[in-house]
């Protein structure tokens, strides 16, 4: 997953690729287990977690149960390697405008969230050049639900002086397709942000090895006022295009939620 690595990418598919992954993971684990045990540990991890990426992100207690006496040193080694990969990819995002490399953003989000066991909502707050001001975890939930507070997201954006933001959350099931709750929550955040002219560039859902981008699928409005956004929502939902009167008391709910 790390694009700058000097290691040769695994060639082909099937047994040859599996052997390459096992050999690489064994080399990474050998400082913690010794060379004589590294191969067996790598094989067990790949059988259980499916890939090097899954092994690096594996929960420590699961690794310890799986590998018994080798569990503790392997769990620490894997966590350190995972944190290193995520840190390198995140630094690349900070070195340039985030929207200049969609592939870089996708790679970072997959490394950080693809194997998380619980749903997690993150917000990337951006300046007027789309540089990253702050990445913040705003909600952690269960395997298929996380609370979202659109008003708090906007309050934080104003506090940071952010001109734009990107919403990100993961689906632990591995399927990144949005649920009805995901669509509704996104609509609410966009509507709140429009009041303060804060652009929502994207909402990215992270699955197992793939992502879903609201922007790429045409599910986000552009440059809308809150009133115009309400008309856009009606059109998207197939509601009749009758006259709509904006009302000051017609507020969006202060709380939303994400569901798989």
mmCIF file of C-alpha atoms in Angstrom:
data_model
loop_
_atom_site.group_PDB
_atom_site.id
_atom_site.type_symbol
_atom_site.label_atom_id
_atom_site.label_comp_id
_atom_site.label_asym_id
_atom_site.label_seq_id
_atom_site.Cartn_x
_atom_site.Cartn_y
_atom_site.Cartn_z
ATOM 1 C CA UNK A 1 0.000 0.000 0.000
ATOM 2 C CA UNK A 2 2.942 2.369 0.542
ATOM 3 C CA UNK A 3 3.729 3.800 -2.891
ATOM 4 C CA UNK A 4 7.295 4.915 -2.093
ATOM 5 C CA UNK A 5 8.601 1.582 -0.853
ATOM 6 C CA UNK A 6 11.685 0.177 -2.563
ATOM 7 C CA UNK A 7 10.480 -3.388 -2.106
ATOM 8 C CA UNK A 8 9.392 -5.252 -5.211
ATOM 9 C CA UNK A 9 5.613 -5.468 -5.566
ATOM 10 C CA UNK A 10 4.252 -9.018 -5.366
ATOM 11 C CA UNK A 11 4.184 -10.513 -8.863
ATOM 12 C CA UNK A 12 1.236 -12.403 -10.251
ATOM 13 C CA UNK A 13 -1.608 -13.956 -8.301
ATOM 14 C CA UNK A 14 -2.384 -17.203 -6.522
ATOM 15 C CA UNK A 15 0.325 -19.234 -4.719
ATOM 16 C CA UNK A 16 3.261 -17.147 -5.954
ATOM 17 C CA UNK A 17 1.750 -13.935 -4.608
ATOM 18 C CA UNK A 18 0.833 -15.633 -1.318
ATOM 19 C CA UNK A 19 4.420 -16.818 -0.906
ATOM 20 C CA UNK A 20 5.729 -13.326 -1.622
ATOM 21 C CA UNK A 21 3.414 -11.848 1.023
ATOM 22 C CA UNK A 22 4.382 -14.486 3.547
ATOM 23 C CA UNK A 23 8.103 -13.951 2.936
ATOM 24 C CA UNK A 24 7.774 -10.179 3.244
ATOM 25 C CA UNK A 25 5.696 -10.381 6.419
ATOM 26 C CA UNK A 26 8.169 -12.874 7.893
ATOM 27 C CA UNK A 27 11.019 -10.416 7.284
ATOM 28 C CA UNK A 28 9.034 -7.673 8.988
ATOM 29 C CA UNK A 29 8.310 -9.893 11.997
ATOM 30 C CA UNK A 30 11.748 -11.444 12.406
ATOM 31 C CA UNK A 31 13.105 -8.699 14.745
ATOM 32 C CA UNK A 32 10.278 -9.544 17.160
ATOM 33 C CA UNK A 33 10.162 -13.333 16.827
ATOM 34 C CA UNK A 34 13.530 -14.415 15.514
ATOM 35 C CA UNK A 35 14.002 -15.836 12.025
ATOM 36 C CA UNK A 36 13.161 -19.401 13.058
ATOM 37 C CA UNK A 37 9.611 -18.447 14.161
ATOM 38 C CA UNK A 38 8.853 -15.585 11.773
ATOM 39 C CA UNK A 39 7.687 -17.763 8.874
ATOM 40 C CA UNK A 40 5.155 -19.694 10.970
ATOM 41 C CA UNK A 41 3.844 -16.478 12.522
ATOM 42 C CA UNK A 42 3.489 -14.831 9.131
ATOM 43 C CA UNK A 43 1.599 -17.832 7.761
ATOM 44 C CA UNK A 44 -0.818 -17.838 10.716
ATOM 45 C CA UNK A 45 -1.462 -14.114 10.399
ATOM 46 C CA UNK A 46 -2.155 -14.282 6.667
ATOM 47 C CA UNK A 47 -4.493 -17.246 7.138
ATOM 48 C CA UNK A 48 -6.433 -15.328 9.790
ATOM 49 C CA UNK A 49 -6.380 -11.745 8.457
ATOM 50 C CA UNK A 50 -6.064 -12.334 4.721
ATOM 51 C CA UNK A 51 -3.280 -9.916 3.754
ATOM 52 C CA UNK A 52 -0.316 -7.928 5.004
ATOM 53 C CA UNK A 53 -2.568 -4.873 5.351
ATOM 54 C CA UNK A 54 -5.059 -6.835 7.418
ATOM 55 C CA UNK A 55 -2.264 -8.265 9.565
ATOM 56 C CA UNK A 56 -0.735 -4.852 10.240
ATOM 57 C CA UNK A 57 -4.120 -3.484 11.344
ATOM 58 C CA UNK A 58 -5.098 -6.559 13.361
ATOM 59 C CA UNK A 59 -6.221 -5.908 16.957
ATOM 60 C CA UNK A 60 -3.453 -6.688 19.429
ATOM 61 C CA UNK A 61 -5.511 -9.088 21.598
ATOM 62 C CA UNK A 62 -6.439 -11.174 18.542
ATOM 63 C CA UNK A 63 -2.794 -11.419 17.484
ATOM 64 C CA UNK A 64 -1.797 -12.488 20.979
ATOM 65 C CA UNK A 65 -4.449 -15.213 21.105
ATOM 66 C CA UNK A 66 -3.514 -16.441 17.633
ATOM 67 C CA UNK A 67 0.233 -16.612 18.146
ATOM 68 C CA UNK A 68 0.399 -17.569 21.831
ATOM 69 C CA UNK A 69 3.981 -17.050 23.113
ATOM 70 C CA UNK A 70 4.915 -14.965 20.062
ATOM 71 C CA UNK A 71 1.749 -12.893 20.318
ATOM 72 C CA UNK A 72 2.880 -9.967 22.433
ATOM 73 C CA UNK A 73 6.083 -9.082 20.517
ATOM 74 C CA UNK A 74 4.314 -9.597 17.176
ATOM 75 C CA UNK A 75 1.376 -7.431 18.191
ATOM 76 C CA UNK A 76 3.710 -4.587 19.143
ATOM 77 C CA UNK A 77 5.746 -4.959 15.953
ATOM 78 C CA UNK A 78 2.631 -4.982 13.769
ATOM 79 C CA UNK A 79 1.152 -1.951 15.488
ATOM 80 C CA UNK A 80 4.391 0.006 15.087
ATOM 81 C CA UNK A 81 4.599 -0.915 11.388
ATOM 82 C CA UNK A 82 0.959 0.030 10.820
ATOM 83 C CA UNK A 83 1.432 3.385 12.551
ATOM 84 C CA UNK A 84 4.534 4.022 10.438
ATOM 85 C CA UNK A 85 2.696 3.324 7.164
ATOM 86 C CA UNK A 86 -0.235 5.551 8.143
ATOM 87 C CA UNK A 87 2.110 8.324 9.279
ATOM 88 C CA UNK A 88 4.067 8.311 6.005
ATOM 89 C CA UNK A 89 0.894 8.407 3.902
ATOM 90 C CA UNK A 90 -0.596 11.153 6.044
ATOM 91 C CA UNK A 91 2.562 13.264 5.733
ATOM 92 C CA UNK A 92 2.273 13.040 1.959
ATOM 93 C CA UNK A 93 -1.220 14.517 2.231
ATOM 94 C CA UNK A 94 0.083 17.378 4.340
ATOM 95 C CA UNK A 95 2.790 18.232 1.791
ATOM 96 C CA UNK A 96 0.329 19.287 -0.950
ATOM 97 C CA UNK A 97 -3.313 20.288 -1.429
ATOM 98 C CA UNK A 98 -5.369 17.231 -0.568
ATOM 99 C CA UNK A 99 -7.490 17.366 -3.716
ATOM 100 C CA UNK A 100 -4.389 17.325 -5.931
ATOM 101 C CA UNK A 101 -4.041 13.573 -5.365
ATOM 102 C CA UNK A 102 -7.236 11.595 -5.013
ATOM 103 C CA UNK A 103 -5.175 8.406 -5.201
ATOM 104 C CA UNK A 104 -3.011 9.578 -2.300
ATOM 105 C CA UNK A 105 -6.077 10.387 -0.214
ATOM 106 C CA UNK A 106 -7.612 7.014 -0.988
ATOM 107 C CA UNK A 107 -4.404 5.176 -0.075
ATOM 108 C CA UNK A 108 -4.144 6.977 3.240
ATOM 109 C CA UNK A 109 -7.788 6.409 4.179
ATOM 110 C CA UNK A 110 -7.574 2.713 3.308
ATOM 111 C CA UNK A 111 -4.446 2.306 5.436
ATOM 112 C CA UNK A 112 -5.990 4.162 8.356
ATOM 113 C CA UNK A 113 -9.539 2.790 8.345
ATOM 114 C CA UNK A 114 -10.082 -0.257 6.122
ATOM 115 C CA UNK A 115 -9.548 -2.730 8.948
ATOM 116 C CA UNK A 116 -11.030 -0.817 11.882
ATOM 117 C CA UNK A 117 -13.441 -3.020 13.830
ATOM 118 C CA UNK A 118 -15.847 -0.181 14.718
ATOM 119 C CA UNK A 119 -17.398 2.598 12.670
ATOM 120 C CA UNK A 120 -15.475 5.825 12.971
ATOM 121 C CA UNK A 121 -16.271 9.272 11.596
ATOM 122 C CA UNK A 122 -13.369 11.561 10.749
ATOM 123 C CA UNK A 123 -13.435 15.098 9.419
ATOM 124 C CA UNK A 124 -10.563 16.595 7.404
ATOM 125 C CA UNK A 125 -10.692 20.379 7.853
ATOM 126 C CA UNK A 126 -9.101 22.304 4.963
ATOM 127 C CA UNK A 127 -7.850 25.856 4.405
ATOM 128 C CA UNK A 128 -8.585 28.054 1.378
ATOM 129 C CA UNK A 129 -5.937 26.201 -0.647
ATOM 130 C CA UNK A 130 -7.290 22.794 0.372
ATOM 131 C CA UNK A 131 -4.347 22.180 2.645
ATOM 132 C CA UNK A 132 -5.016 20.047 5.711
ATOM 133 C CA UNK A 133 -5.526 22.086 8.878
ATOM 134 C CA UNK A 134 -6.605 19.226 11.080
ATOM 135 C CA UNK A 135 -7.881 15.668 10.873
ATOM 136 C CA UNK A 136 -10.218 14.894 13.742
ATOM 137 C CA UNK A 137 -12.088 11.806 14.899
ATOM 138 C CA UNK A 138 -15.537 13.141 15.756
ATOM 139 C CA UNK A 139 -17.378 9.915 16.496
ATOM 140 C CA UNK A 140 -16.660 6.257 17.255
ATOM 141 C CA UNK A 141 -19.516 3.782 17.345
ATOM 142 C CA UNK A 142 -20.255 0.093 16.966
ATOM 143 C CA UNK A 143 -19.719 -2.260 14.060
ATOM 144 C CA UNK A 144 -22.546 -0.628 12.097
ATOM 145 C CA UNK A 145 -23.391 2.707 13.714
ATOM 146 C CA UNK A 146 -21.662 5.949 14.715
ATOM 147 C CA UNK A 147 -23.202 9.167 16.059
ATOM 148 C CA UNK A 148 -22.827 12.364 14.026
ATOM 149 C CA UNK A 149 -23.399 15.965 15.159
ATOM 150 C CA UNK A 150 -23.579 18.254 12.100
ATOM 151 C CA UNK A 151 -23.754 21.397 14.209
ATOM 152 C CA UNK A 152 -20.567 20.443 16.063
ATOM 153 C CA UNK A 153 -18.760 19.752 12.785
ATOM 154 C CA UNK A 154 -19.629 23.266 11.589
ATOM 155 C CA UNK A 155 -18.723 24.822 14.935
ATOM 156 C CA UNK A 156 -15.314 23.168 14.798
ATOM 157 C CA UNK A 157 -14.776 24.322 11.187
ATOM 158 C CA UNK A 158 -15.492 27.920 12.178
ATOM 159 C CA UNK A 159 -13.229 27.610 15.199
ATOM 160 C CA UNK A 160 -10.360 26.409 12.983
ATOM 161 C CA UNK A 161 -11.043 28.937 10.226
ATOM 162 C CA UNK A 162 -11.622 26.113 7.747
ATOM 163 C CA UNK A 163 -12.974 26.952 4.294
ATOM 164 C CA UNK A 164 -13.836 23.367 3.388
ATOM 165 C CA UNK A 165 -13.937 19.851 4.754
ATOM 166 C CA UNK A 166 -14.051 16.197 3.774
ATOM 167 C CA UNK A 167 -16.157 13.681 5.681
ATOM 168 C CA UNK A 168 -14.796 10.167 6.078
ATOM 169 C CA UNK A 169 -16.150 7.071 7.754
ATOM 170 C CA UNK A 170 -15.614 3.335 7.498
ATOM 171 C CA UNK A 171 -17.859 0.313 7.108
ATOM 172 C CA UNK A 172 -16.363 -2.572 9.120
ATOM 173 C CA UNK A 173 -18.370 -5.041 7.006
ATOM 174 C CA UNK A 174 -16.079 -4.131 4.092
ATOM 175 C CA UNK A 175 -18.867 -2.902 1.774
ATOM 176 C CA UNK A 176 -18.414 0.862 1.190
ATOM 177 C CA UNK A 177 -21.796 1.471 -0.443
ATOM 178 C CA UNK A 178 -23.750 4.161 1.460
ATOM 179 C CA UNK A 179 -26.827 3.378 3.506
ATOM 180 C CA UNK A 180 -29.920 5.585 3.676
ATOM 181 C CA UNK A 181 -28.602 6.950 6.982
ATOM 182 C CA UNK A 182 -25.268 7.826 5.330
ATOM 183 C CA UNK A 183 -27.093 9.780 2.615
ATOM 184 C CA UNK A 184 -29.290 11.588 5.130
ATOM 185 C CA UNK A 185 -26.373 12.501 7.382
ATOM 186 C CA UNK A 186 -24.407 13.871 4.439
ATOM 187 C CA UNK A 187 -27.368 16.011 3.368
ATOM 188 C CA UNK A 188 -27.597 17.460 6.864
ATOM 189 C CA UNK A 189 -23.906 18.312 7.122
ATOM 190 C CA UNK A 190 -23.890 19.914 3.654
ATOM 191 C CA UNK A 191 -26.949 21.997 4.560
ATOM 192 C CA UNK A 192 -25.400 23.218 7.802
ATOM 193 C CA UNK A 193 -22.092 24.024 6.101
ATOM 194 C CA UNK A 194 -23.848 25.935 3.298
ATOM 195 C CA UNK A 195 -25.166 28.456 5.834
ATOM 196 C CA UNK A 196 -21.575 29.487 6.600
ATOM 197 C CA UNK A 197 -20.220 29.035 3.060
ATOM 198 C CA UNK A 198 -18.108 26.062 4.075
ATOM 199 C CA UNK A 199 -17.615 23.674 1.150
ATOM 200 C CA UNK A 200 -18.049 19.937 1.665
ATOM 201 C CA UNK A 201 -15.670 18.553 -0.950
ATOM 202 C CA UNK A 202 -16.495 14.904 -0.437
ATOM 203 C CA UNK A 203 -17.788 12.187 1.828
ATOM 204 C CA UNK A 204 -15.643 9.086 1.492
ATOM 205 C CA UNK A 205 -16.773 5.734 2.842
ATOM 206 C CA UNK A 206 -13.949 3.267 3.418
ATOM 207 C CA UNK A 207 -14.514 -0.451 2.951
ATOM 208 C CA UNK A 208 -12.188 -3.422 2.752
ATOM 209 C CA UNK A 209 -9.767 -2.511 -0.034
ATOM 210 C CA UNK A 210 -12.090 0.000 -1.726
ATOM 211 C CA UNK A 211 -13.810 3.312 -1.135
ATOM 212 C CA UNK A 212 -17.018 5.090 -2.160
ATOM 213 C CA UNK A 213 -16.818 8.811 -3.019
ATOM 214 C CA UNK A 214 -19.986 10.910 -2.851
ATOM 215 C CA UNK A 215 -18.314 13.534 -5.044
ATOM 216 C CA UNK A 216 -17.339 11.042 -7.735
ATOM 217 C CA UNK A 217 -20.878 9.646 -7.787
ATOM 218 C CA UNK A 218 -22.479 13.095 -8.116
ATOM 219 C CA UNK A 219 -24.120 12.947 -4.703
ATOM 220 C CA UNK A 220 -22.921 16.357 -3.498
ATOM 221 C CA UNK A 221 -24.210 19.781 -4.594
ATOM 222 C CA UNK A 222 -21.765 22.542 -5.475
ATOM 223 C CA UNK A 223 -21.813 26.174 -4.356
ATOM 224 C CA UNK A 224 -25.333 25.964 -2.975
ATOM 225 C CA UNK A 225 -27.054 28.224 -0.465
ATOM 226 C CA UNK A 226 -29.091 26.398 2.128
ATOM 227 C CA UNK A 227 -32.320 27.280 0.317
ATOM 228 C CA UNK A 228 -30.947 26.127 -3.032
ATOM 229 C CA UNK A 229 -29.681 22.983 -1.353
ATOM 230 C CA UNK A 230 -33.177 22.149 -0.123
ATOM 231 C CA UNK A 231 -34.435 22.387 -3.714
ATOM 232 C CA UNK A 232 -31.575 20.157 -4.847
ATOM 233 C CA UNK A 233 -32.494 17.582 -2.185
ATOM 234 C CA UNK A 234 -36.097 17.581 -3.332
ATOM 235 C CA UNK A 235 -35.027 17.003 -6.914
ATOM 236 C CA UNK A 236 -32.656 14.174 -5.959
ATOM 237 C CA UNK A 237 -35.293 12.458 -3.837
ATOM 238 C CA UNK A 238 -37.912 12.785 -6.566
ATOM 239 C CA UNK A 239 -40.134 15.123 -4.548
ATOM 240 C CA UNK A 240 -42.498 17.375 -6.518
ATOM 241 C CA UNK A 241 -40.931 20.688 -7.526
ATOM 242 C CA UNK A 242 -43.583 22.871 -5.896
ATOM 243 C CA UNK A 243 -42.853 26.207 -4.308
ATOM 244 C CA UNK A 244 -40.547 25.955 -1.302
ATOM 245 C CA UNK A 245 -40.315 28.794 1.197
ATOM 246 C CA UNK A 246 -37.196 28.962 3.361
ATOM 247 C CA UNK A 247 -38.033 29.470 7.016
ATOM 248 C CA UNK A 248 -35.699 30.490 9.776
ATOM 249 C CA UNK A 249 -37.323 28.011 12.129
ATOM 250 C CA UNK A 250 -36.972 25.136 9.648
ATOM 251 C CA UNK A 251 -33.805 23.700 11.154
ATOM 252 C CA UNK A 252 -31.979 20.532 10.329
ATOM 253 C CA UNK A 253 -31.799 18.032 13.224
ATOM 254 C CA UNK A 254 -28.822 18.655 15.492
ATOM 255 C CA UNK A 255 -27.981 14.956 15.581
ATOM 256 C CA UNK A 256 -27.646 12.406 12.821
ATOM 257 C CA UNK A 257 -26.181 8.936 12.618
ATOM 258 C CA UNK A 258 -24.360 6.571 10.322
ATOM 259 C CA UNK A 259 -25.568 3.028 9.705
ATOM 260 C CA UNK A 260 -24.341 0.274 7.454
#
